GROMACS .gro file of C-alpha atoms in nm:
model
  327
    1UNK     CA    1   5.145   3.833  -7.761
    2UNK     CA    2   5.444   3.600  -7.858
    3UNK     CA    3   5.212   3.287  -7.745
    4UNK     CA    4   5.373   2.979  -7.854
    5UNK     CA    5   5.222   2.713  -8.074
    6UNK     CA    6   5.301   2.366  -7.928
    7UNK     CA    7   5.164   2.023  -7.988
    8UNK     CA    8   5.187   1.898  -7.661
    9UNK     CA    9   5.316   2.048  -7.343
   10UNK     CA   10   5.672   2.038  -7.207
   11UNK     CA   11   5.730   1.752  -6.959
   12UNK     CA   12   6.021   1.700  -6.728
   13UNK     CA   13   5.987   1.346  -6.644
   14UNK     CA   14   5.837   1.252  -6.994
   15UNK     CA   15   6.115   1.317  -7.276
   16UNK     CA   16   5.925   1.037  -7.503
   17UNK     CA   17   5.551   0.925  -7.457
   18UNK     CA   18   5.338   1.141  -7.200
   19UNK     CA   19   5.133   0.883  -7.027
   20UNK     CA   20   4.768   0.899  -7.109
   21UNK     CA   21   4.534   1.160  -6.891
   22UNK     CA   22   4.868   1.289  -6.766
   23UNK     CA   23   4.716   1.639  -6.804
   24UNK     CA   24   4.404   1.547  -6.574
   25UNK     CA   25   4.470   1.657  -6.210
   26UNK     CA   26   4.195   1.646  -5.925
   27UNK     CA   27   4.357   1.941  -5.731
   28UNK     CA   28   4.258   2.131  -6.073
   29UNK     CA   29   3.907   1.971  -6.154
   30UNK     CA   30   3.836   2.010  -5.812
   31UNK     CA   31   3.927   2.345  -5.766
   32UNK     CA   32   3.745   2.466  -6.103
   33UNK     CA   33   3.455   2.341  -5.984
   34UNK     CA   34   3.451   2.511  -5.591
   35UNK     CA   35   3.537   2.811  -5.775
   36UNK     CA   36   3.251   2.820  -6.028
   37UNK     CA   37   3.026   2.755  -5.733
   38UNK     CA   38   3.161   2.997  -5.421
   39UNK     CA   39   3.315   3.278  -5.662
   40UNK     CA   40   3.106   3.337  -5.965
   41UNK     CA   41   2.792   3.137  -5.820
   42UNK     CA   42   2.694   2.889  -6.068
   43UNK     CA   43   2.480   2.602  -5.895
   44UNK     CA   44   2.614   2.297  -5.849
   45UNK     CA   45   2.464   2.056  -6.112
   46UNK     CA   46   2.567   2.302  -6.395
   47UNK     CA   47   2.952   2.359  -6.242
   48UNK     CA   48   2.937   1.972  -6.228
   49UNK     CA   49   2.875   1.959  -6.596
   50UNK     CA   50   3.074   2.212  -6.699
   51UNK     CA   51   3.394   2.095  -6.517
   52UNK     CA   52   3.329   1.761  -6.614
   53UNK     CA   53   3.319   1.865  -7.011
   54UNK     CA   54   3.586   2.053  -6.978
   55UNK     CA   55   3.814   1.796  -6.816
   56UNK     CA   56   3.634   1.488  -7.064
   57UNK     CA   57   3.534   1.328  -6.701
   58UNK     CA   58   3.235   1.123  -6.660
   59UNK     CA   59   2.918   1.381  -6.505
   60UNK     CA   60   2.814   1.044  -6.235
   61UNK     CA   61   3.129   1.009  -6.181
   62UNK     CA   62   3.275   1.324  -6.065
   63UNK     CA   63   2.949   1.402  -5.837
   64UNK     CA   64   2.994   1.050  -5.638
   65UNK     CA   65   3.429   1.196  -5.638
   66UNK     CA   66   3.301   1.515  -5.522
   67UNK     CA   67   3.018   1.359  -5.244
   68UNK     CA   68   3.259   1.086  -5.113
   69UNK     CA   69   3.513   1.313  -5.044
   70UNK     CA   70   3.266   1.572  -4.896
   71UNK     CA   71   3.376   1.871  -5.140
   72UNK     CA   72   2.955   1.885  -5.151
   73UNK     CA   73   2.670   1.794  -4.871
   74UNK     CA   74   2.360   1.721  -4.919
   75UNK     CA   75   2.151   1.830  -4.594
   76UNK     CA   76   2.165   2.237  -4.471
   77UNK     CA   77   2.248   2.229  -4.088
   78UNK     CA   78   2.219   2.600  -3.902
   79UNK     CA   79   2.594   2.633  -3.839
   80UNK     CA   80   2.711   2.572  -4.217
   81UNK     CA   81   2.429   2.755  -4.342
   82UNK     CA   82   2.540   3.019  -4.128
   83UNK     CA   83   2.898   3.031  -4.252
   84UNK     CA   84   2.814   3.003  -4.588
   85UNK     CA   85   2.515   3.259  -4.651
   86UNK     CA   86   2.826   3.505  -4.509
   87UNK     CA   87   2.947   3.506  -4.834
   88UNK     CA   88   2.611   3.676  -5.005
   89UNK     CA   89   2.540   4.021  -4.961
   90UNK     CA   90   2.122   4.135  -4.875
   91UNK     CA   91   2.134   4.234  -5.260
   92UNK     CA   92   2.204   3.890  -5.405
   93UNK     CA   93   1.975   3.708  -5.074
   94UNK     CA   94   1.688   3.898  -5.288
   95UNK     CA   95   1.751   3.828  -5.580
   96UNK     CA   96   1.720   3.450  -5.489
   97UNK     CA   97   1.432   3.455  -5.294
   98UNK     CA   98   1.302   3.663  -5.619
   99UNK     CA   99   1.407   3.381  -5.838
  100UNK     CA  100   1.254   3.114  -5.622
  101UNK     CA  101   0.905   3.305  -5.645
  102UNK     CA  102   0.955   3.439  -5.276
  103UNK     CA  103   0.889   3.764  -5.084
  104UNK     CA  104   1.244   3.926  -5.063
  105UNK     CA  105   1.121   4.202  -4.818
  106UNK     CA  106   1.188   4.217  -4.434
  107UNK     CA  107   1.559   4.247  -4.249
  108UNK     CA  108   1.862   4.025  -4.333
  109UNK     CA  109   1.774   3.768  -4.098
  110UNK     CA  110   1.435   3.736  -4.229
  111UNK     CA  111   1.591   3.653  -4.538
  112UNK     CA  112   1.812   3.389  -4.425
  113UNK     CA  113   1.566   3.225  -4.239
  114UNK     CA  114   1.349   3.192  -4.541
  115UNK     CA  115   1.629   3.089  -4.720
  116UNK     CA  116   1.732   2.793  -4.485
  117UNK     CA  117   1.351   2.697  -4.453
  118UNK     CA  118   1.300   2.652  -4.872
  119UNK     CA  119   1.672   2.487  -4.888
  120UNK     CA  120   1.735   2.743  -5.198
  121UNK     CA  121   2.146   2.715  -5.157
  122UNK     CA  122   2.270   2.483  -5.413
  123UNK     CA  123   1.927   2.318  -5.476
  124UNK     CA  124   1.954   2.143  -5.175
  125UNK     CA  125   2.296   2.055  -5.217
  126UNK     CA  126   2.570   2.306  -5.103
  127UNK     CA  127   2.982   2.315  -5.060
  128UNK     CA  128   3.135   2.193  -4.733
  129UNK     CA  129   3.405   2.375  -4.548
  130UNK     CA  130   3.656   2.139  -4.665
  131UNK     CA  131   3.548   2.307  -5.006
  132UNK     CA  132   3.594   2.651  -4.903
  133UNK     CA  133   3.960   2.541  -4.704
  134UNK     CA  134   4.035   2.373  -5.017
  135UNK     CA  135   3.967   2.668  -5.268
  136UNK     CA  136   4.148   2.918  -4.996
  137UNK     CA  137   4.495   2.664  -4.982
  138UNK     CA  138   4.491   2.566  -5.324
  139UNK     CA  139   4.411   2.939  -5.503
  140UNK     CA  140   4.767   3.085  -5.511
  141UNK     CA  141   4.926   2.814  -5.674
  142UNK     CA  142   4.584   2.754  -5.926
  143UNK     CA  143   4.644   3.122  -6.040
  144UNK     CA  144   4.982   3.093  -6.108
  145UNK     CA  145   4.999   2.800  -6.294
  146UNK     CA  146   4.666   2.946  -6.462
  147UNK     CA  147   4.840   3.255  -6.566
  148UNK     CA  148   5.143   3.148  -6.699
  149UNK     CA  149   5.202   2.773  -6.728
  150UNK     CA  150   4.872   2.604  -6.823
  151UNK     CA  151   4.951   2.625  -7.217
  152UNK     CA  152   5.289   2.480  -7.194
  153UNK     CA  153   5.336   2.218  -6.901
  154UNK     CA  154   5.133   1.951  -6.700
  155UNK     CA  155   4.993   2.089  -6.377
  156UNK     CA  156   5.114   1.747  -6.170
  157UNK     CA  157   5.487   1.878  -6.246
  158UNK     CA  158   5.416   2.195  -6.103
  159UNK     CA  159   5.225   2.129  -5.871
  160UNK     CA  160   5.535   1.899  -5.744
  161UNK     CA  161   5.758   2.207  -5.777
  162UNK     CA  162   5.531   2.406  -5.602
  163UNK     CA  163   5.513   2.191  -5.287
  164UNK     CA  164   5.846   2.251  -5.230
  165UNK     CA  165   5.908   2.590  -5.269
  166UNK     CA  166   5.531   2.771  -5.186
  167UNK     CA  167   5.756   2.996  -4.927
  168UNK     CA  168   5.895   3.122  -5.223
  169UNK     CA  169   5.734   3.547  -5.350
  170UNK     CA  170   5.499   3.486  -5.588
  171UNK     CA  171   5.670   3.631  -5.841
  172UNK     CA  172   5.965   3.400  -5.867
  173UNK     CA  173   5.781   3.073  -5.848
  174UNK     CA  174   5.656   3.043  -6.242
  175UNK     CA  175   6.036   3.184  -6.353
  176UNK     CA  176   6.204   2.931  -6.116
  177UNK     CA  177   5.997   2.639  -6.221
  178UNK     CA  178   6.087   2.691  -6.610
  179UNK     CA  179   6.445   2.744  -6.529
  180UNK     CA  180   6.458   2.406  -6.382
  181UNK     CA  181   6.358   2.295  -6.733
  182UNK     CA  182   6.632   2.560  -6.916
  183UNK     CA  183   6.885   2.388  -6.687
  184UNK     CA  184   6.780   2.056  -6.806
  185UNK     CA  185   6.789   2.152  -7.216
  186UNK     CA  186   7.123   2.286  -7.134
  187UNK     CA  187   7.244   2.003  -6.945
  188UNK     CA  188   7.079   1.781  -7.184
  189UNK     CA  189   7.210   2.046  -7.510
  190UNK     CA  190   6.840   2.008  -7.621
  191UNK     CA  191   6.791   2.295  -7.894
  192UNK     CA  192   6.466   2.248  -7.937
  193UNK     CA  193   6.379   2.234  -7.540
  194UNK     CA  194   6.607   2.520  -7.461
  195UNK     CA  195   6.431   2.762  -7.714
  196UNK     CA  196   6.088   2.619  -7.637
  197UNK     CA  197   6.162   2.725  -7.261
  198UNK     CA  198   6.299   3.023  -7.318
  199UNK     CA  199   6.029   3.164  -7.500
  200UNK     CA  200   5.798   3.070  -7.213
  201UNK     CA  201   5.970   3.297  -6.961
  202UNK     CA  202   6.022   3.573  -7.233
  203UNK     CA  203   5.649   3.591  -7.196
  204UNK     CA  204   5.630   3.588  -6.882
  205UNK     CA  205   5.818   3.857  -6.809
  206UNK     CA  206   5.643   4.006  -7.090
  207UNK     CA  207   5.325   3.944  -6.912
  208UNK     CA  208   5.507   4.107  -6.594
  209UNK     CA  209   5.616   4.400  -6.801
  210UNK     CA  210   5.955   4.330  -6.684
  211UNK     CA  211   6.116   4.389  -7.010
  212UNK     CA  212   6.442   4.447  -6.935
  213UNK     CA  213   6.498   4.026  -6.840
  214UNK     CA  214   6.255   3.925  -7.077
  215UNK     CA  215   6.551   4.111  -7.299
  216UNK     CA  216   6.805   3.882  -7.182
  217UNK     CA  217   6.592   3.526  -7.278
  218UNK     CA  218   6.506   3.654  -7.595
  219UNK     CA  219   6.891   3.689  -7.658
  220UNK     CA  220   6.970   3.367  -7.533
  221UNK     CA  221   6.717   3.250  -7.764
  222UNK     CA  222   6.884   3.479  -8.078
  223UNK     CA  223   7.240   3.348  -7.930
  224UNK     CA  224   7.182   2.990  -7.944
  225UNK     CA  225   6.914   2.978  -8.280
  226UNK     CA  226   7.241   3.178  -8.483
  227UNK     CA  227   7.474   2.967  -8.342
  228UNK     CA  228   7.321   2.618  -8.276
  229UNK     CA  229   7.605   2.432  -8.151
  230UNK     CA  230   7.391   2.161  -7.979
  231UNK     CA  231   7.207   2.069  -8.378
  232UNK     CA  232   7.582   1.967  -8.574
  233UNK     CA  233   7.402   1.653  -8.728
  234UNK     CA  234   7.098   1.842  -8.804
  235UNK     CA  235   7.200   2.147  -8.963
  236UNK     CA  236   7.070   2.154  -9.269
  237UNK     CA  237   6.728   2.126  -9.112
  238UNK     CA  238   6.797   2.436  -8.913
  239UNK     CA  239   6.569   2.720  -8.947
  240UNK     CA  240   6.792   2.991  -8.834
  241UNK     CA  241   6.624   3.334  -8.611
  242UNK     CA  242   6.271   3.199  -8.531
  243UNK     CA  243   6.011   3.474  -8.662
  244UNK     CA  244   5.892   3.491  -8.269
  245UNK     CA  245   6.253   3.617  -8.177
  246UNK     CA  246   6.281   3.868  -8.446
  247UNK     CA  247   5.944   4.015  -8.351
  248UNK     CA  248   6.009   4.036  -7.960
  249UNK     CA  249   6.337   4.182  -8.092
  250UNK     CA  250   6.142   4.415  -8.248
  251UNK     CA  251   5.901   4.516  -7.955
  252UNK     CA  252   6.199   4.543  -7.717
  253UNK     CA  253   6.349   4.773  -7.976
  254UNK     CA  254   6.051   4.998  -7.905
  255UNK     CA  255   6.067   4.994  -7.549
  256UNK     CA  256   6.462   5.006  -7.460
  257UNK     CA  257   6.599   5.155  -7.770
  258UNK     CA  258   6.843   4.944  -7.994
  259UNK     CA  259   7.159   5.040  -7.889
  260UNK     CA  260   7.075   4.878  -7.506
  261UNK     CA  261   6.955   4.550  -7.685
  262UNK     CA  262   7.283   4.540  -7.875
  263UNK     CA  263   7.514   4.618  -7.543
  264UNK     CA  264   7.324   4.344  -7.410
  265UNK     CA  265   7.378   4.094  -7.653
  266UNK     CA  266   7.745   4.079  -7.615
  267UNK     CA  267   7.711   3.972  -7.216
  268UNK     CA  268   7.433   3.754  -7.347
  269UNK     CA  269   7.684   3.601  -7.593
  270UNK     CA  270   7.951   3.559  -7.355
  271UNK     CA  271   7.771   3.379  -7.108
  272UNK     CA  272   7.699   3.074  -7.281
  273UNK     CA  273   8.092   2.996  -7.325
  274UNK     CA  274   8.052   2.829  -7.594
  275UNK     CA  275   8.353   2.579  -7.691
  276UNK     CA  276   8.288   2.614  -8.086
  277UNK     CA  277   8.096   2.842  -8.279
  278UNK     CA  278   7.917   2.810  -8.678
  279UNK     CA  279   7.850   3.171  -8.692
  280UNK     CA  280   8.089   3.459  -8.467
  281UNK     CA  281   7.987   3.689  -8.255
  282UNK     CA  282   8.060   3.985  -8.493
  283UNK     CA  283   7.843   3.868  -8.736
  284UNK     CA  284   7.629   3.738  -8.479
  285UNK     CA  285   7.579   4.106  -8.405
  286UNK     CA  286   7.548   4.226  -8.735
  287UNK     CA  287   7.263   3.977  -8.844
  288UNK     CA  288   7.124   4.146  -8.479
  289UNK     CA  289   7.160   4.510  -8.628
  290UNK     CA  290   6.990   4.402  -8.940
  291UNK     CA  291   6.685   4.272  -8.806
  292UNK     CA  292   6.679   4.559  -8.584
  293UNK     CA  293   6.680   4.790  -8.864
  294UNK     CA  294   6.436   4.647  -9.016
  295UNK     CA  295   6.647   4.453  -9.297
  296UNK     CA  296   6.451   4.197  -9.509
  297UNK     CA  297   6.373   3.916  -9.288
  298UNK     CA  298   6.330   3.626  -9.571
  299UNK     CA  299   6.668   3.766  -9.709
  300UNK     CA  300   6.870   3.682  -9.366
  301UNK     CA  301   6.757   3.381  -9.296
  302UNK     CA  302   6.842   3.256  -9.656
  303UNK     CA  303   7.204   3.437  -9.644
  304UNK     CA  304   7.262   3.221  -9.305
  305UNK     CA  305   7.121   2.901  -9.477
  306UNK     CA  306   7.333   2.971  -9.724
  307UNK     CA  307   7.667   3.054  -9.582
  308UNK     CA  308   7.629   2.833  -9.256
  309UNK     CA  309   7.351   2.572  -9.182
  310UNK     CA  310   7.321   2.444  -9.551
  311UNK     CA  311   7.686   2.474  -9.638
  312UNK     CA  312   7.841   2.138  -9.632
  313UNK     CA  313   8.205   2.243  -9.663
  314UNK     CA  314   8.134   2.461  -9.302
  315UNK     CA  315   8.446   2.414  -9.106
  316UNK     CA  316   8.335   2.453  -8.716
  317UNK     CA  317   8.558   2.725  -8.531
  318UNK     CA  318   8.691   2.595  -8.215
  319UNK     CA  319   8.722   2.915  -7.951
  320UNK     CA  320   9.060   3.013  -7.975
  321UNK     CA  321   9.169   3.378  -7.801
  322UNK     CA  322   9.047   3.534  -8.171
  323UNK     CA  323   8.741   3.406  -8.146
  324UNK     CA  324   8.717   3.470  -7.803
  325UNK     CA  325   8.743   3.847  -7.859
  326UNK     CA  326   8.577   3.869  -8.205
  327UNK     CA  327   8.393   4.156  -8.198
   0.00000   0.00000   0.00000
């Protein structure tokens, strides 16, 4: 719903130039393909050149990856045709031998045993166990990474973080692994990297329905876009409230009520500490009660332009006790 729109992904350990098919990961291309073949049961040859579109690999040349390293095998012995035929019920063992111009009448094992003796599995071709062991070890961290990190970081990275903290709930792991990168904007005072980041965990938690700490990002994200002590040299460049912020403001308005977003932007405020400040937290919070009520959007951001970001006689206020306790 808040989807950001980025031109490339967010990289920890490449600030400058991501390094060319950076984005290209064989734990991913492999596991796309197993999964297109054991779960939704597209044959081989056509998972091989969808994966291999999709990932701009060369068709030859992922087939020979995927043979040498046994992901697929070639000849149908008893015992892995008997582990893998578990996986189709006597429904879908019909419907093959139907497809394949084949009587599909007689018991289960009649059916297997023609299906064995005309090699109809994967057009003679079928997945290995490694596959399937693969597919089981690598699915929980896939589908993570799948639902709420593939538009806005490289798999390698998480894949990385994931290693070392898989004992981790489920839950935690995609908010943990984008707070390593919050930590790093802060560290770093990165505006841009902070926000981008941010926003990412705002919808996850969005995506998680947990709206009451998506609440808190999106007012770190308000806190530090009003008051963007980290972009001095760059202020007249400075967009103020992204729209993005003032519409999840919005939605949480909906669903909490304004009065708890407002009570929670003071603890929000207080917990960045910031040394200096452009605009104060009163009037932090009354450019927050304005876009809650629905004020003309265009209009605030052009009276903070005006009397902040584009002003060049701003003085910045150093936190003294009165602007410590300006409410």
């Amino acid at each position: 719903m808040f989807d950001l729109d980025l031109d490339e992904k967010i990289s920890f350990k490449h600030a400058d130039k991501v390094p060319e098919g950076y984005d290209v990961s064989e734990i991913q291309y492999t596991f796309d393909f197993i999964n297109l073949v054991f779960k939704e049961d597209v044959d081989i040859e056509s998972s091989i050149k969808r994966v291999a579109k999709k990932y701009d690999l060369d068709k030859l040349e992922f087939k020979k990856y995927l043979t040498d390293n046994k992901y697929i095998l070639a000849k149908m012995d008893k015992k892995d045709f008997s582990n893998q035929i578990k996986k189709y019920t006597t429904k879908h063992l019909k419907r093959i031998l139907k497809s394949n111009g084949l009587r599909k009448s007689g018991k289960r094992h009649n059916l297997e045993k023609r299906i064995l003796e005309n090699n109809l599995l994967g057009n003679s071709e079928y997945l290995s166990s490694k596959s399937r062991i693969f597919h089981k070890n690598k699915k929980r961290r896939i589908r993570i990474f799948n639902e709420f990190l593939k538009d806005y970081y490289y798999f390698d990275e998480f894949n990385e973080y994931y290693m070392d903290n898989y004992r981790k709930k489920e839950d935690k792991i995609p908010v943990e692994f984008v707070k390593v990168f919050i930590r790093k904007a802060f560290d770093d005072k990165n505006h841009v990297g902070y926000v981008l980041n941010n926003q990412v965990i705002s919808e996850i938690f969005y995506k998680k329905e947990k709206f009451k700490l998506m609440l808190e990002n999106v007012l770190k994200n308000y806190c530090i876009s009003i008051n963007p002590i980290w972009k001095l040299n760059d202020l007249e460049n400075h967009q103020g409230i992204p729209l993005f912020v003032r519409d999840e403001l919005l939605f949480l308005k909906e669903r909490m009520g304004k009065n708890r977003i407002i009570s929670a932007y003071y603890v929000v405020w207080d917990s960045f500490n910031f040394d200096e400040i452009i605009v104060s937290k009163y009037l932090g919070y009354r450019y927050l009660k304005d876009l809650l009520n629905l004020k003309d959007y265009d209009k605030i951001i052009n009276d903070l332009s005006d009397r902040f970001y584009s002003n060049e006689s701003l003085k910045i206020k150093k936190i003294t006790q009165k602007t410590l306790f300006d409410f």
